[in-house]
PDB file of C-alpha atoms in Angstrom:
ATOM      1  CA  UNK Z 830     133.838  95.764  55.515  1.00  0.00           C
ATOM      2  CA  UNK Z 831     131.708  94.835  58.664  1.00  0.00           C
ATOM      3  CA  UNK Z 832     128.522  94.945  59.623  1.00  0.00           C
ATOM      4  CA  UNK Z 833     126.308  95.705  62.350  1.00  0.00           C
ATOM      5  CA  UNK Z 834     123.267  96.752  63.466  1.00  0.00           C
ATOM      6  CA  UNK Z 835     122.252  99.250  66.769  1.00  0.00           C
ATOM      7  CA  UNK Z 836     119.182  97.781  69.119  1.00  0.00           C
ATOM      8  CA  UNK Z 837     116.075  99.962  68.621  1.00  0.00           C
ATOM      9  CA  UNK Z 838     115.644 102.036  71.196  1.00  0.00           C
ATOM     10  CA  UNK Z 839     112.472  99.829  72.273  1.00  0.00           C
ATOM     11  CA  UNK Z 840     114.539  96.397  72.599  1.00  0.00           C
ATOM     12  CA  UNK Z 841     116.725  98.762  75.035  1.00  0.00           C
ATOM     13  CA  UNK Z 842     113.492 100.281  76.977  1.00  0.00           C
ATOM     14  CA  UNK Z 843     112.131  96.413  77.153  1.00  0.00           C
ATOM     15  CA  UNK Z 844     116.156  95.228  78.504  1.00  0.00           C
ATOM     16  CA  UNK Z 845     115.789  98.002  81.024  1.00  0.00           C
ATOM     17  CA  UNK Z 846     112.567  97.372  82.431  1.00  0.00           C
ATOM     18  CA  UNK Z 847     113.180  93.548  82.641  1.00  0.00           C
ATOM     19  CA  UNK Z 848     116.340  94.596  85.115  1.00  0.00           C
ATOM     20  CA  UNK Z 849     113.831  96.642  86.944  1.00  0.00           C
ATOM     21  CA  UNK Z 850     111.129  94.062  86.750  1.00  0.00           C
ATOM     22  CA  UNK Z 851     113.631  91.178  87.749  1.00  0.00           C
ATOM     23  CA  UNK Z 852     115.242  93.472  91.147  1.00  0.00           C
ATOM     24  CA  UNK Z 853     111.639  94.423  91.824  1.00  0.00           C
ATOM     25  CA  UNK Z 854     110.404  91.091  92.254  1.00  0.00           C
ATOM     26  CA  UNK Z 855     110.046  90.698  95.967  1.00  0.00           C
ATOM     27  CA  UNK Z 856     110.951  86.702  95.874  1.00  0.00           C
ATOM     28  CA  UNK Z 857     114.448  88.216  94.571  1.00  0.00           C
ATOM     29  CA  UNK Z 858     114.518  91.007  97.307  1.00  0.00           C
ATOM     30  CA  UNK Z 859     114.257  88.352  99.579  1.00  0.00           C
ATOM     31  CA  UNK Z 860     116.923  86.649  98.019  1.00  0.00           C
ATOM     32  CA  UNK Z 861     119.619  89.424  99.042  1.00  0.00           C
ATOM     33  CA  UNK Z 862     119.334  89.465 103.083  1.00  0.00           C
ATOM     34  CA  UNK Z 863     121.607  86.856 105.152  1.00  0.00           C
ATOM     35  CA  UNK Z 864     120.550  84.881 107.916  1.00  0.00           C
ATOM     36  CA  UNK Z 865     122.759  84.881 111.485  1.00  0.00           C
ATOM     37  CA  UNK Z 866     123.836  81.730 110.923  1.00  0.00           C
ATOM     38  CA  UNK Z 867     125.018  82.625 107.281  1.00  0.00           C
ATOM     39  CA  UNK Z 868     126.770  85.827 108.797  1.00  0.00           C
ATOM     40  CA  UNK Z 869     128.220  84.045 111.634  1.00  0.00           C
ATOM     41  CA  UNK Z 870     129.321  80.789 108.661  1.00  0.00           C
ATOM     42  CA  UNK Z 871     130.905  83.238 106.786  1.00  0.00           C
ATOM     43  CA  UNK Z 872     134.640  83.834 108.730  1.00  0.00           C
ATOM     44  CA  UNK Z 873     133.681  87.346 109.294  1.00  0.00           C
ATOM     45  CA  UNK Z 874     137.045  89.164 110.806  1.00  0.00           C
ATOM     46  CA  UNK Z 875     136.055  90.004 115.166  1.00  0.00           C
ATOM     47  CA  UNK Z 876     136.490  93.083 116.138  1.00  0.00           C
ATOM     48  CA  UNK Z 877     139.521  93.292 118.816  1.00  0.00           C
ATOM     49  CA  UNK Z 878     137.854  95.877 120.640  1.00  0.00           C
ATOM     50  CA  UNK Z 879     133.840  96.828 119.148  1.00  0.00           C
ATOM     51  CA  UNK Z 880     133.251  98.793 122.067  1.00  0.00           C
ATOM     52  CA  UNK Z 881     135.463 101.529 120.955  1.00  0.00           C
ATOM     53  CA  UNK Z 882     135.095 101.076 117.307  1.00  0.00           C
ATOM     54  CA  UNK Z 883     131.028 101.481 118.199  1.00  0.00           C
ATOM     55  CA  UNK Z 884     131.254 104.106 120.958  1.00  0.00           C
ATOM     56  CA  UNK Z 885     134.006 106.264 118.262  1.00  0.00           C
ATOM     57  CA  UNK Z 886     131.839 105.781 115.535  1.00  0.00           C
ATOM     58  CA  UNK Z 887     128.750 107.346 117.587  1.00  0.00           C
ATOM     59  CA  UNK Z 888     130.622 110.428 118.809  1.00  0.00           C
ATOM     60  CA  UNK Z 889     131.669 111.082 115.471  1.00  0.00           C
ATOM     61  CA  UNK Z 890     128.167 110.778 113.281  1.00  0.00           C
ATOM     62  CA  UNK Z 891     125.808 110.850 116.407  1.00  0.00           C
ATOM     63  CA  UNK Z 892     123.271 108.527 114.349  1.00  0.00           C
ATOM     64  CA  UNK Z 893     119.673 108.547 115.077  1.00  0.00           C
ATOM     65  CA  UNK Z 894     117.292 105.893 113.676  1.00  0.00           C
ATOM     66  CA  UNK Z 895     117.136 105.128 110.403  1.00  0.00           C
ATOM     67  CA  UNK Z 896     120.994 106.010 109.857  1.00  0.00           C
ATOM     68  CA  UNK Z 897     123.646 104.068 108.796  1.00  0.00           C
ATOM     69  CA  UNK Z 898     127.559 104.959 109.559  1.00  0.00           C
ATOM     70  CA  UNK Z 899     129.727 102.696 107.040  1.00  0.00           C
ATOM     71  CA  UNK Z 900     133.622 102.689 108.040  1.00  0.00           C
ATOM     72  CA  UNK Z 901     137.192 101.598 106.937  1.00  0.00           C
ATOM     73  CA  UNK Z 902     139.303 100.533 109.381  1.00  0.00           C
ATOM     74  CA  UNK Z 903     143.013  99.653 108.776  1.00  0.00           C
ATOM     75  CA  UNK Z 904     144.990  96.446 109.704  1.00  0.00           C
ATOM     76  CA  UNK Z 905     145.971  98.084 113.472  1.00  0.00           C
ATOM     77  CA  UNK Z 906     141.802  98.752 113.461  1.00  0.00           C
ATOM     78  CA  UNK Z 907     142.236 102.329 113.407  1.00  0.00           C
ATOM     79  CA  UNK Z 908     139.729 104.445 111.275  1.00  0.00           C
ATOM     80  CA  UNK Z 909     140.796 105.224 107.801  1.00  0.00           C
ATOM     81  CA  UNK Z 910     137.326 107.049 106.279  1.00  0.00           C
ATOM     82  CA  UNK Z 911     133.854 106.446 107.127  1.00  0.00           C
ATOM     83  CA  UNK Z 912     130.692 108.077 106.420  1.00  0.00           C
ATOM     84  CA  UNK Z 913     126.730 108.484 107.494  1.00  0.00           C
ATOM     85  CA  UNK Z 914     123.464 108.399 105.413  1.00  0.00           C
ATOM     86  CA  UNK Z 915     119.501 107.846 105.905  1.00  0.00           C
ATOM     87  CA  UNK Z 916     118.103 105.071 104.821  1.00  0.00           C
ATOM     88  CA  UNK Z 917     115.498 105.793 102.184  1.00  0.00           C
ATOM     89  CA  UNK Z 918     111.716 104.435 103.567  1.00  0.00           C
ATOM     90  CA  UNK Z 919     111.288 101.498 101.174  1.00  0.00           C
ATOM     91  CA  UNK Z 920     111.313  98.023 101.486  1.00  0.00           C
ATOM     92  CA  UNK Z 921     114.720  96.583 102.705  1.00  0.00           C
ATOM     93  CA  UNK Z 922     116.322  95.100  99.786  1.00  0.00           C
ATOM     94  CA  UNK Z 923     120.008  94.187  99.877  1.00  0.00           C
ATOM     95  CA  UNK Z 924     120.506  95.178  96.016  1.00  0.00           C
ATOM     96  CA  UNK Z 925     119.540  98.715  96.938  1.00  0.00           C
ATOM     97  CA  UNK Z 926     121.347  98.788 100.067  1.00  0.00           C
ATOM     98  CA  UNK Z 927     124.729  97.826  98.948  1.00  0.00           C
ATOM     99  CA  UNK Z 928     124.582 100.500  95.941  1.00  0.00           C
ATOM    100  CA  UNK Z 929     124.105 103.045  98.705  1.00  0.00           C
ATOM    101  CA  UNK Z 930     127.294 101.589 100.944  1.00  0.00           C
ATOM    102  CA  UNK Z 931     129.413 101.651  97.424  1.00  0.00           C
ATOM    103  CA  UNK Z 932     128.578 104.981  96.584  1.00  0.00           C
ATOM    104  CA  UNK Z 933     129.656 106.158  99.944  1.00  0.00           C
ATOM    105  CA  UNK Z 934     133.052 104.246 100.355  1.00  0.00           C
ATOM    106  CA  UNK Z 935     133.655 105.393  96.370  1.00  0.00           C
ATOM    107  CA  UNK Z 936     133.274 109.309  97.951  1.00  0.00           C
ATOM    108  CA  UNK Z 937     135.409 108.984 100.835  1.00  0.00           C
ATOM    109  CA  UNK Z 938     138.341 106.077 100.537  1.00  0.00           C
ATOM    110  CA  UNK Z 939     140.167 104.804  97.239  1.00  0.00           C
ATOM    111  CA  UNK Z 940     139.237 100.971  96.567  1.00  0.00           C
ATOM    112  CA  UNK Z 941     141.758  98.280  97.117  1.00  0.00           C
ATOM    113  CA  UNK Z 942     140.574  96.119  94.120  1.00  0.00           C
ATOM    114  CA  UNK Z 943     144.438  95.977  92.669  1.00  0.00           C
ATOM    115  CA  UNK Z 944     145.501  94.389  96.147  1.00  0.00           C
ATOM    116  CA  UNK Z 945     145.380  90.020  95.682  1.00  0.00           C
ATOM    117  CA  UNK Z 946     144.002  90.635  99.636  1.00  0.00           C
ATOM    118  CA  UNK Z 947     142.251  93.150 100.887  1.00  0.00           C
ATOM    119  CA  UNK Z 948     144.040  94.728 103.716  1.00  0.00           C
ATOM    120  CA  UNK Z 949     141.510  97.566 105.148  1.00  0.00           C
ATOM    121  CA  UNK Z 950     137.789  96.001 106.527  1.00  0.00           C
ATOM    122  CA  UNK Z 951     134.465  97.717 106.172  1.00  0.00           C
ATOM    123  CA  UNK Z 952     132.251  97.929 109.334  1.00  0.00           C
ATOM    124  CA  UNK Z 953     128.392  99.049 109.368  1.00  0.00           C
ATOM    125  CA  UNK Z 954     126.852 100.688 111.871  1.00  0.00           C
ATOM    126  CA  UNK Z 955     123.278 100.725 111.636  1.00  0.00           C
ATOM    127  CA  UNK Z 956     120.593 102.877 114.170  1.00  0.00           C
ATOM    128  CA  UNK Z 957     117.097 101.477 113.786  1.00  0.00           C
ATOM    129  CA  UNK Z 958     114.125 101.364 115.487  1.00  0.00           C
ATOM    130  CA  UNK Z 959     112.770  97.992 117.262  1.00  0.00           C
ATOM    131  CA  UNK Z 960     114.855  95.686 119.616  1.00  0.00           C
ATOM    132  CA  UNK Z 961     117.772  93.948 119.450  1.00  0.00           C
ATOM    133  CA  UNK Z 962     116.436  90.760 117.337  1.00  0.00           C
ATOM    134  CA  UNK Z 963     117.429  90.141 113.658  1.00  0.00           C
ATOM    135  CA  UNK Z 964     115.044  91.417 111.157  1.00  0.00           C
ATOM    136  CA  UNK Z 965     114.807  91.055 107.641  1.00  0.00           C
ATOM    137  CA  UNK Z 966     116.077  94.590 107.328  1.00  0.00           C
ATOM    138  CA  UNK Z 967     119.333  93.413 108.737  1.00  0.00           C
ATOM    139  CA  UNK Z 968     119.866  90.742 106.736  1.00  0.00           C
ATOM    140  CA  UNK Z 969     119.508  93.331 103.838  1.00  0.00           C
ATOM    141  CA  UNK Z 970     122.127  95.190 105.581  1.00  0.00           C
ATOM    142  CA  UNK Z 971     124.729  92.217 105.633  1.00  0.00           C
ATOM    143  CA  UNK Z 972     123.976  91.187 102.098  1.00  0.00           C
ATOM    144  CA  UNK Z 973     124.908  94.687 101.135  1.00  0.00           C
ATOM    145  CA  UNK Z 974     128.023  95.212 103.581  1.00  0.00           C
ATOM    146  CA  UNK Z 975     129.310  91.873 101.974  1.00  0.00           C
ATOM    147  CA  UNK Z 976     128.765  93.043  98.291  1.00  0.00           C
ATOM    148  CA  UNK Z 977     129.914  96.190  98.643  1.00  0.00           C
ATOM    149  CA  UNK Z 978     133.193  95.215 100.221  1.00  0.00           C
ATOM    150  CA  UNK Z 979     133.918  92.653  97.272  1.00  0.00           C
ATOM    151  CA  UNK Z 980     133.433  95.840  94.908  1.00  0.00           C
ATOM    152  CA  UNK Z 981     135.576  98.217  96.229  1.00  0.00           C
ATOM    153  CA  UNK Z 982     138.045  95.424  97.382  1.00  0.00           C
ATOM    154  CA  UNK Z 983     137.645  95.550 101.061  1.00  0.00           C
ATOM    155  CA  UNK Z 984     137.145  92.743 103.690  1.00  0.00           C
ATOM    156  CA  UNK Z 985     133.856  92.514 104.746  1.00  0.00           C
ATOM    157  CA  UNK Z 986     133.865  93.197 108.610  1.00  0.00           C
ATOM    158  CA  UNK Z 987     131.259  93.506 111.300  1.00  0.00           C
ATOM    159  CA  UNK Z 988     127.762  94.545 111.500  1.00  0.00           C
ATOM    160  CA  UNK Z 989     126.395  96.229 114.411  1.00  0.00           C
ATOM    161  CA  UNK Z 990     122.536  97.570 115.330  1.00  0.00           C
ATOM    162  CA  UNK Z 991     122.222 100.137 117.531  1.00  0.00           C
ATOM    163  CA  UNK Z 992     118.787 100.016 118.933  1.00  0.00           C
ATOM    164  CA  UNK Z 993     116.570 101.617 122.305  1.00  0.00           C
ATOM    165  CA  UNK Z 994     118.395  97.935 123.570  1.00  0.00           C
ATOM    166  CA  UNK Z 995     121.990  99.550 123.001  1.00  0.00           C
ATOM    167  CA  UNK Z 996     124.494  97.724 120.652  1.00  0.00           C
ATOM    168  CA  UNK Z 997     125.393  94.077 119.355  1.00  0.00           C
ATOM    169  CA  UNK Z 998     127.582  92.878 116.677  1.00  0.00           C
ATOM    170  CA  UNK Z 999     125.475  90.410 114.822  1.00  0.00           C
ATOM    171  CA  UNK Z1000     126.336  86.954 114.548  1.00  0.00           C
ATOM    172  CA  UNK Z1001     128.813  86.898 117.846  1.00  0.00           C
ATOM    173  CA  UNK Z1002     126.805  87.552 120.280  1.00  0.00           C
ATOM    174  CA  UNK Z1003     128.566  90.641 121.409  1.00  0.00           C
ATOM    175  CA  UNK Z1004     127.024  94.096 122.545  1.00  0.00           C
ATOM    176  CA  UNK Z1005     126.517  96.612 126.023  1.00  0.00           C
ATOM    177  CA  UNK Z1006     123.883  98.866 126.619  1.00  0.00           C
ATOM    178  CA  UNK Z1007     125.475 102.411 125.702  1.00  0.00           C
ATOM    179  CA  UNK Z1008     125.499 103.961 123.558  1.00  0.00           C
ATOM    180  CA  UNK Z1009     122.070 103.142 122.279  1.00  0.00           C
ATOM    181  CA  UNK Z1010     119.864 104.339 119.663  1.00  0.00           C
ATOM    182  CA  UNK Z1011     118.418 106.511 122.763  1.00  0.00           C
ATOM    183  CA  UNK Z1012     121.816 108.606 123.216  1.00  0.00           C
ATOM    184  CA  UNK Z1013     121.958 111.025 120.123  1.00  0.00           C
ATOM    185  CA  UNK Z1014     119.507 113.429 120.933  1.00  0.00           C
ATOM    186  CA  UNK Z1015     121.450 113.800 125.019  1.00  0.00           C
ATOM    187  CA  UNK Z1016     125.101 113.629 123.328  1.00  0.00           C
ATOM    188  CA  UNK Z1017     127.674 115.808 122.763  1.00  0.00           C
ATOM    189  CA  UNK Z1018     130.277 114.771 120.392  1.00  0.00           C
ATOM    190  CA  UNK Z1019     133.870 115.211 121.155  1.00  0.00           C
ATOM    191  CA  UNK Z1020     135.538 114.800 118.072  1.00  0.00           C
ATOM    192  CA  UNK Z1021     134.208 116.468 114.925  1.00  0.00           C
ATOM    193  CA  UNK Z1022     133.164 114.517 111.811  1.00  0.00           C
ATOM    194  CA  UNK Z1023     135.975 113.511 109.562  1.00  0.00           C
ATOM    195  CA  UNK Z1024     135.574 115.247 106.151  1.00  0.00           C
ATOM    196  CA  UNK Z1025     134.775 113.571 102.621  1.00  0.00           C
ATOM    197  CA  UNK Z1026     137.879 112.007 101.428  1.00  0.00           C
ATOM    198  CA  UNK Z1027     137.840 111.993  96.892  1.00  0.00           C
ATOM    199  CA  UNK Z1028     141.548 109.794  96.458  1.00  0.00           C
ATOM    200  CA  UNK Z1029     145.189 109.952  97.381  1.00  0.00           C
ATOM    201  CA  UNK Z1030     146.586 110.414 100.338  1.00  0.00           C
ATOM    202  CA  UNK Z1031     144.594 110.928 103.874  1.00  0.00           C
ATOM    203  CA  UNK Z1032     145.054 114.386 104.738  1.00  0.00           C
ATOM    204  CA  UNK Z1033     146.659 115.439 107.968  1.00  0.00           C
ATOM    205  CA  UNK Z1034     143.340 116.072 109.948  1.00  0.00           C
ATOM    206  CA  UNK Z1035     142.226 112.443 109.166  1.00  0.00           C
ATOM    207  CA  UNK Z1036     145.256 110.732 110.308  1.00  0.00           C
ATOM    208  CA  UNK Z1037     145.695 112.880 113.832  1.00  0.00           C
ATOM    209  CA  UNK Z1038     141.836 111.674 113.803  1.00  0.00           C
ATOM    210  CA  UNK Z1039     142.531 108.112 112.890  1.00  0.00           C
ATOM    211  CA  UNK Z1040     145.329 107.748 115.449  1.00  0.00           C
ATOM    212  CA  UNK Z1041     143.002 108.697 118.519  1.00  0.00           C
TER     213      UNK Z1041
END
């Protein structure tokens, strides 16, 4: 015969709000952001060619500020799934931000976590307000990208701002002026958004997509 005993239903309210308390705490939320100099440290894969990734990426989800476009690209660095959201106003904290990148890659691409390497890299795309300098928001933004790629077994690739400044992939030193944060609201897309993928295989429409 064994024994055992279930918590009350306080000790589980009190467990709960610690969490909360603990993720709350704003000397943790300023624990999850990255510096440049960490992002740049941390062997994150280059981009052959960002200006197409970032100008395909913009005709597709036309972002406006406050939006961030989180893709898959495959080993050739053609687009596998990828997929737009606002950023809720609240404090930047990269806890928050990287359950919002995981629930999107877990909607539209299968995760690669029984693969010993990941073969398919995350990008984010992120439209904000401001210039072209790092802000703490950013540094959210990488801590998130990074987490969220070790959960759904992806490499974690670049991250790119697209501000009234234009473009730059943070932590090389890499960017152009157009698009910029500036061209949604005078552009016309040319290739319609790739729909939601739930599992298996990519379906026909995503792949002629992909291969453009």
């Amino acid at each position: 015969m064994t024994f055992g005993f279930t918590p009350s239903t306080a000790a589980s309210m009190s467990e709960s709000s610690t969490r909360s308390d603990l993720y709350a705490d704003p000397a943790n939320r300023l624990s999850r952001m990255l510096e440049p100099a960490e992002w740049a440290a941390a062997g994150i894969p280059l981009l052959r060619n960002p200006r197409e990734v970032v100008s395909g990426l913009h005709s597709r989800h036309r972002p406006t500020p406050t939006t961030a476009v989180v893709a898959v690209l495959d080993p050739d660095e053609r687009l596998s799934a990828s997929a737009s959201f606002a950023r809720r106003p609240a404090a930047a904290d990269g806890w928050v931000l990287r359950n919002a990148l995981l629930s999107q890659l877990r909607r539209v691409i299968p995760h690669d976590l029984r693969r010993r390497t990941p073969i398919r890299t995350a990008v984010l795309l992120y439209c904000r307000d401001g210039d072209a300098r790092w802000t703490e928001e950013d540094g959210a933004w990488m801590w998130g990208l990074r987490d969220a790629c070790t959960l759904h077994g992806l490499r974690c690739g670049a991250y790119i701002t697209l501000t009234r400044d234009g473009w730059q992939v943070l932590g090389e030193g890499r960017g152009g002026r157009r698009p910029s944060a500036l061209s949604a609201s005078n552009h016309v897309a040319d290739v319609e958004p790739l729909p939601p993928r739930t599992g298996g295989a990519a379906s026909d429409l995503m792949r002629r997509a992909a291969a453009r």
